[in-house]
Amino acid sequence: MDPEELVPVIVISVIVLFFIIKSVILVKERTVYVIQRLGKFKRMAQPGLGFIIPFIDKKVGVINMRVQQLDVDVETKTHDDVFVHLRVSAQYQVMNSKLWDAYYALENPRNQIASYIFDDVRAEVPKLELDDVFAKKEDIAVAVRQNLSEIMDDYGYAIVKTLITDIDPDAHVKESMNRINA
């Protein structure tokens, strides 16, 4: 073969190889890719080997299917006018049956979940005195989980568990309590 005839063959081979490489997608385990065709939702690519049409189909997002944790620090006042800091940990997961909702319904799901946690904790804790906050932390966590589950279910998120991992009253209150006990 003449070198001048070889150049077009090499160019075409490189172009074909480029298109083959661009058409293959590898989706990791416990993730899902959101695929759009010309800007419109096309499908969810499940874990494993997948194919797209280069320059027409595009991977626009990745959905993490693992259980994730969001820690939220909330400051609120108890019924006996004591300010207290609570750390609430919410464990959540995207629901397999609502992948579209989980990706397209909320702009920032972590912030949305945090907002609902703030709202629920600030609704529950002011009903209790400081001692009751410590004694009924499980009840607060259950109330937050129930309210959060009802709301986030519509958006494709299952709330696995909520935990009150830390209760920290104002430093002056802790100091006063320690003096009383001493």
PDB file of C-alpha atoms in Angstrom:
ATOM      1  CA  MET A   1       0.000   0.000   0.000  1.00  0.00           C
ATOM      2  CA  ASP A   2       1.226   3.449  -0.940  1.00  0.00           C
ATOM      3  CA  PRO A   3       1.905   5.871   2.011  1.00  0.00           C
ATOM      4  CA  GLU A   4      -0.485   8.434   0.478  1.00  0.00           C
ATOM      5  CA  GLU A   5      -3.310   5.857   0.538  1.00  0.00           C
ATOM      6  CA  LEU A   6      -2.437   4.902   4.122  1.00  0.00           C
ATOM      7  CA  VAL A   7      -3.107   8.393   5.592  1.00  0.00           C
ATOM      8  CA  PRO A   8      -6.916   8.373   4.991  1.00  0.00           C
ATOM      9  CA  VAL A   9      -7.167   4.846   6.390  1.00  0.00           C
ATOM     10  CA  ILE A  10      -5.326   5.903   9.576  1.00  0.00           C
ATOM     11  CA  VAL A  11      -7.478   9.029   9.950  1.00  0.00           C
ATOM     12  CA  ILE A  12     -10.700   7.054   9.512  1.00  0.00           C
ATOM     13  CA  SER A  13      -9.464   4.372  11.924  1.00  0.00           C
ATOM     14  CA  VAL A  14      -8.669   7.001  14.573  1.00  0.00           C
ATOM     15  CA  ILE A  15     -12.102   8.612  14.145  1.00  0.00           C
ATOM     16  CA  VAL A  16     -13.876   5.244  14.419  1.00  0.00           C
ATOM     17  CA  LEU A  17     -11.818   4.329  17.498  1.00  0.00           C
ATOM     18  CA  PHE A  18     -12.672   7.717  19.056  1.00  0.00           C
ATOM     19  CA  PHE A  19     -16.416   7.150  18.497  1.00  0.00           C
ATOM     20  CA  ILE A  20     -16.220   3.650  19.969  1.00  0.00           C
ATOM     21  CA  ILE A  21     -14.447   4.953  23.074  1.00  0.00           C
ATOM     22  CA  LYS A  22     -16.941   7.832  23.491  1.00  0.00           C
ATOM     23  CA  SER A  23     -19.918   5.453  23.177  1.00  0.00           C
ATOM     24  CA  VAL A  24     -18.920   3.190  26.093  1.00  0.00           C
ATOM     25  CA  ILE A  25     -19.829   4.059  29.689  1.00  0.00           C
ATOM     26  CA  LEU A  26     -18.829   2.100  32.768  1.00  0.00           C
ATOM     27  CA  VAL A  27     -21.144   2.643  35.726  1.00  0.00           C
ATOM     28  CA  LYS A  28     -19.696   1.767  39.136  1.00  0.00           C
ATOM     29  CA  GLU A  29     -21.537  -0.464  41.587  1.00  0.00           C
ATOM     30  CA  ARG A  30     -24.137   1.327  43.787  1.00  0.00           C
ATOM     31  CA  THR A  31     -24.316   4.298  41.398  1.00  0.00           C
ATOM     32  CA  VAL A  32     -26.655   5.207  38.574  1.00  0.00           C
ATOM     33  CA  TYR A  33     -25.913   7.603  35.704  1.00  0.00           C
ATOM     34  CA  VAL A  34     -28.555  10.001  34.419  1.00  0.00           C
ATOM     35  CA  ILE A  35     -28.488  10.041  30.600  1.00  0.00           C
ATOM     36  CA  GLN A  36     -30.025  12.806  28.504  1.00  0.00           C
ATOM     37  CA  ARG A  37     -30.486  12.833  24.750  1.00  0.00           C
ATOM     38  CA  LEU A  38     -30.218  16.301  23.235  1.00  0.00           C
ATOM     39  CA  GLY A  39     -31.078  17.859  26.604  1.00  0.00           C
ATOM     40  CA  LYS A  40     -34.084  15.662  27.398  1.00  0.00           C
ATOM     41  CA  PHE A  41     -34.122  12.808  29.905  1.00  0.00           C
ATOM     42  CA  LYS A  42     -33.482   9.491  28.153  1.00  0.00           C
ATOM     43  CA  ARG A  43     -32.760   6.858  30.808  1.00  0.00           C
ATOM     44  CA  MET A  44     -30.968   5.805  33.972  1.00  0.00           C
ATOM     45  CA  ALA A  45     -27.839   3.755  33.265  1.00  0.00           C
ATOM     46  CA  GLN A  46     -27.493   0.966  35.829  1.00  0.00           C
ATOM     47  CA  PRO A  47     -24.139  -0.418  37.110  1.00  0.00           C
ATOM     48  CA  GLY A  48     -22.021  -2.223  34.550  1.00  0.00           C
ATOM     49  CA  LEU A  49     -21.212  -1.696  30.887  1.00  0.00           C
ATOM     50  CA  GLY A  50     -23.461   0.646  28.925  1.00  0.00           C
ATOM     51  CA  PHE A  51     -23.545   2.444  25.621  1.00  0.00           C
ATOM     52  CA  ILE A  52     -24.542   5.920  24.495  1.00  0.00           C
ATOM     53  CA  ILE A  53     -24.565   7.749  21.179  1.00  0.00           C
ATOM     54  CA  PRO A  54     -21.583  10.132  21.273  1.00  0.00           C
ATOM     55  CA  PHE A  55     -22.396  13.876  21.086  1.00  0.00           C
ATOM     56  CA  ILE A  56     -26.141  13.113  21.158  1.00  0.00           C
ATOM     57  CA  ASP A  57     -26.425  11.310  24.496  1.00  0.00           C
ATOM     58  CA  LYS A  58     -24.752  12.795  27.540  1.00  0.00           C
ATOM     59  CA  LYS A  59     -24.151  11.694  31.123  1.00  0.00           C
ATOM     60  CA  VAL A  60     -25.521  14.652  33.117  1.00  0.00           C
ATOM     61  CA  GLY A  61     -25.474  13.275  36.635  1.00  0.00           C
ATOM     62  CA  VAL A  62     -24.521  10.516  39.027  1.00  0.00           C
ATOM     63  CA  ILE A  63     -26.870   9.207  41.718  1.00  0.00           C
ATOM     64  CA  ASN A  64     -25.254   7.622  44.754  1.00  0.00           C
ATOM     65  CA  MET A  65     -27.336   4.610  45.851  1.00  0.00           C
ATOM     66  CA  ARG A  66     -25.495   4.030  49.141  1.00  0.00           C
ATOM     67  CA  VAL A  67     -26.837   5.060  52.533  1.00  0.00           C
ATOM     68  CA  GLN A  68     -25.559   8.574  53.177  1.00  0.00           C
ATOM     69  CA  GLN A  69     -25.393  10.560  56.395  1.00  0.00           C
ATOM     70  CA  LEU A  70     -26.091  14.224  56.939  1.00  0.00           C
ATOM     71  CA  ASP A  71     -25.088  15.813  60.263  1.00  0.00           C
ATOM     72  CA  VAL A  72     -27.021  18.946  61.205  1.00  0.00           C
ATOM     73  CA  ASP A  73     -26.235  21.203  64.167  1.00  0.00           C
ATOM     74  CA  VAL A  74     -29.336  22.918  65.530  1.00  0.00           C
ATOM     75  CA  GLU A  75     -29.528  25.564  68.221  1.00  0.00           C
ATOM     76  CA  THR A  76     -32.907  25.958  69.876  1.00  0.00           C
ATOM     77  CA  LYS A  77     -34.509  26.954  73.155  1.00  0.00           C
ATOM     78  CA  THR A  78     -36.209  24.565  75.578  1.00  0.00           C
ATOM     79  CA  HIS A  79     -39.474  25.149  77.407  1.00  0.00           C
ATOM     80  CA  ASP A  80     -37.545  26.394  80.456  1.00  0.00           C
ATOM     81  CA  ASP A  81     -35.712  29.023  78.309  1.00  0.00           C
ATOM     82  CA  VAL A  82     -32.361  27.233  78.081  1.00  0.00           C
ATOM     83  CA  PHE A  83     -30.504  27.373  74.772  1.00  0.00           C
ATOM     84  CA  VAL A  84     -29.238  23.993  73.664  1.00  0.00           C
ATOM     85  CA  HIS A  85     -27.195  22.770  70.704  1.00  0.00           C
ATOM     86  CA  LEU A  86     -28.258  19.448  69.214  1.00  0.00           C
ATOM     87  CA  ARG A  87     -26.475  17.413  66.584  1.00  0.00           C
ATOM     88  CA  VAL A  88     -28.920  15.423  64.485  1.00  0.00           C
ATOM     89  CA  SER A  89     -27.625  12.743  62.119  1.00  0.00           C
ATOM     90  CA  ALA A  90     -29.977  11.712  59.340  1.00  0.00           C
ATOM     91  CA  GLN A  91     -29.206   8.599  57.335  1.00  0.00           C
ATOM     92  CA  TYR A  92     -30.925   8.540  53.966  1.00  0.00           C
ATOM     93  CA  GLN A  93     -30.892   6.660  50.685  1.00  0.00           C
ATOM     94  CA  VAL A  94     -32.224   7.192  47.172  1.00  0.00           C
ATOM     95  CA  MET A  95     -35.170   4.896  46.429  1.00  0.00           C
ATOM     96  CA  ASN A  96     -34.701   2.586  43.415  1.00  0.00           C
ATOM     97  CA  SER A  97     -38.282   3.143  42.325  1.00  0.00           C
ATOM     98  CA  LYS A  98     -37.964   6.947  42.310  1.00  0.00           C
ATOM     99  CA  LEU A  99     -34.628   7.681  40.644  1.00  0.00           C
ATOM    100  CA  TRP A 100     -36.095  10.348  38.341  1.00  0.00           C
ATOM    101  CA  ASP A 101     -37.641  12.215  41.294  1.00  0.00           C
ATOM    102  CA  ALA A 102     -34.426  11.985  43.315  1.00  0.00           C
ATOM    103  CA  TYR A 103     -32.406  13.619  40.538  1.00  0.00           C
ATOM    104  CA  TYR A 104     -34.844  16.119  39.043  1.00  0.00           C
ATOM    105  CA  ALA A 105     -37.184  17.139  41.897  1.00  0.00           C
ATOM    106  CA  LEU A 106     -34.713  18.896  44.216  1.00  0.00           C
ATOM    107  CA  GLU A 107     -31.861  21.251  43.380  1.00  0.00           C
ATOM    108  CA  ASN A 108     -29.907  20.441  46.548  1.00  0.00           C
ATOM    109  CA  PRO A 109     -31.335  17.492  48.527  1.00  0.00           C
ATOM    110  CA  ARG A 110     -28.835  17.754  51.409  1.00  0.00           C
ATOM    111  CA  ASN A 111     -29.828  21.371  52.105  1.00  0.00           C
ATOM    112  CA  GLN A 112     -33.508  20.498  51.786  1.00  0.00           C
ATOM    113  CA  ILE A 113     -33.184  17.637  54.297  1.00  0.00           C
ATOM    114  CA  ALA A 114     -31.228  19.927  56.649  1.00  0.00           C
ATOM    115  CA  SER A 115     -33.989  22.568  56.436  1.00  0.00           C
ATOM    116  CA  TYR A 116     -36.663  20.054  57.404  1.00  0.00           C
ATOM    117  CA  ILE A 117     -34.506  18.806  60.287  1.00  0.00           C
ATOM    118  CA  PHE A 118     -34.088  22.381  61.574  1.00  0.00           C
ATOM    119  CA  ASP A 119     -37.822  22.925  61.350  1.00  0.00           C
ATOM    120  CA  ASP A 120     -38.761  19.670  63.093  1.00  0.00           C
ATOM    121  CA  VAL A 121     -36.234  19.994  65.920  1.00  0.00           C
ATOM    122  CA  ARG A 122     -37.263  23.589  66.542  1.00  0.00           C
ATOM    123  CA  ALA A 123     -40.871  22.430  66.712  1.00  0.00           C
ATOM    124  CA  GLU A 124     -40.223  19.524  69.118  1.00  0.00           C
ATOM    125  CA  VAL A 125     -37.583  20.769  71.586  1.00  0.00           C
ATOM    126  CA  PRO A 126     -39.388  23.949  72.781  1.00  0.00           C
ATOM    127  CA  LYS A 127     -42.157  21.694  74.143  1.00  0.00           C
ATOM    128  CA  LEU A 128     -39.671  20.047  76.539  1.00  0.00           C
ATOM    129  CA  GLU A 129     -37.645  21.187  79.524  1.00  0.00           C
ATOM    130  CA  LEU A 130     -33.879  20.680  79.432  1.00  0.00           C
ATOM    131  CA  ASP A 131     -33.927  17.487  81.516  1.00  0.00           C
ATOM    132  CA  ASP A 132     -36.644  16.052  79.274  1.00  0.00           C
ATOM    133  CA  VAL A 133     -34.584  16.776  76.155  1.00  0.00           C
ATOM    134  CA  PHE A 134     -31.929  14.398  77.476  1.00  0.00           C
ATOM    135  CA  ALA A 135     -34.488  11.822  78.618  1.00  0.00           C
ATOM    136  CA  LYS A 136     -36.573  11.922  75.436  1.00  0.00           C
ATOM    137  CA  LYS A 137     -33.898  12.261  72.775  1.00  0.00           C
ATOM    138  CA  GLU A 138     -35.122   9.046  71.124  1.00  0.00           C
ATOM    139  CA  ASP A 139     -38.672  10.472  70.943  1.00  0.00           C
ATOM    140  CA  ILE A 140     -37.327  13.617  69.280  1.00  0.00           C
ATOM    141  CA  ALA A 141     -35.377  11.519  66.772  1.00  0.00           C
ATOM    142  CA  VAL A 142     -38.460   9.417  65.966  1.00  0.00           C
ATOM    143  CA  ALA A 143     -40.618  12.516  65.462  1.00  0.00           C
ATOM    144  CA  VAL A 144     -38.018  14.051  63.143  1.00  0.00           C
ATOM    145  CA  ARG A 145     -37.689  10.792  61.186  1.00  0.00           C
ATOM    146  CA  GLN A 146     -41.457  10.407  60.719  1.00  0.00           C
ATOM    147  CA  ASN A 147     -41.929  13.976  59.516  1.00  0.00           C
ATOM    148  CA  LEU A 148     -38.858  13.816  57.289  1.00  0.00           C
ATOM    149  CA  SER A 149     -39.860  10.438  55.815  1.00  0.00           C
ATOM    150  CA  GLU A 150     -43.309  11.668  54.829  1.00  0.00           C
ATOM    151  CA  ILE A 151     -41.908  14.701  53.032  1.00  0.00           C
ATOM    152  CA  MET A 152     -38.805  13.224  51.410  1.00  0.00           C
ATOM    153  CA  ASP A 153     -40.618  10.128  50.125  1.00  0.00           C
ATOM    154  CA  ASP A 154     -42.250  12.322  47.469  1.00  0.00           C
ATOM    155  CA  TYR A 155     -38.790  13.340  46.271  1.00  0.00           C
ATOM    156  CA  GLY A 156     -37.373   9.810  46.042  1.00  0.00           C
ATOM    157  CA  TYR A 157     -35.467   9.678  49.328  1.00  0.00           C
ATOM    158  CA  ALA A 158     -35.992   7.098  52.064  1.00  0.00           C
ATOM    159  CA  ILE A 159     -34.977   8.195  55.554  1.00  0.00           C
ATOM    160  CA  VAL A 160     -33.276   5.174  57.090  1.00  0.00           C
ATOM    161  CA  LYS A 161     -32.665   6.557  60.588  1.00  0.00           C
ATOM    162  CA  THR A 162     -32.332   9.802  62.503  1.00  0.00           C
ATOM    163  CA  LEU A 163     -30.212  10.033  65.608  1.00  0.00           C
ATOM    164  CA  ILE A 164     -29.669  12.757  68.197  1.00  0.00           C
ATOM    165  CA  THR A 165     -25.923  12.263  68.591  1.00  0.00           C
ATOM    166  CA  ASP A 166     -25.132  15.225  70.834  1.00  0.00           C
ATOM    167  CA  ILE A 167     -27.011  17.480  73.240  1.00  0.00           C
ATOM    168  CA  ASP A 168     -24.991  20.434  74.488  1.00  0.00           C
ATOM    169  CA  PRO A 169     -26.623  23.075  76.689  1.00  0.00           C
ATOM    170  CA  ASP A 170     -25.193  26.580  76.925  1.00  0.00           C
ATOM    171  CA  ALA A 171     -21.856  26.681  78.807  1.00  0.00           C
ATOM    172  CA  HIS A 172     -23.290  28.824  81.624  1.00  0.00           C
ATOM    173  CA  VAL A 173     -26.077  26.306  82.181  1.00  0.00           C
ATOM    174  CA  LYS A 174     -23.607  23.414  82.325  1.00  0.00           C
ATOM    175  CA  GLU A 175     -21.461  25.333  84.795  1.00  0.00           C
ATOM    176  CA  SER A 176     -24.507  26.112  86.989  1.00  0.00           C
ATOM    177  CA  MET A 177     -25.642  22.478  86.914  1.00  0.00           C
ATOM    178  CA  ASN A 178     -22.183  21.306  87.902  1.00  0.00           C
ATOM    179  CA  ARG A 179     -22.101  23.789  90.809  1.00  0.00           C
ATOM    180  CA  ILE A 180     -25.529  22.577  91.991  1.00  0.00           C
ATOM    181  CA  ASN A 181     -24.413  18.951  91.867  1.00  0.00           C
ATOM    182  CA  ALA A 182     -21.119  19.762  93.637  1.00  0.00           C
TER     183      ALA A 182
END
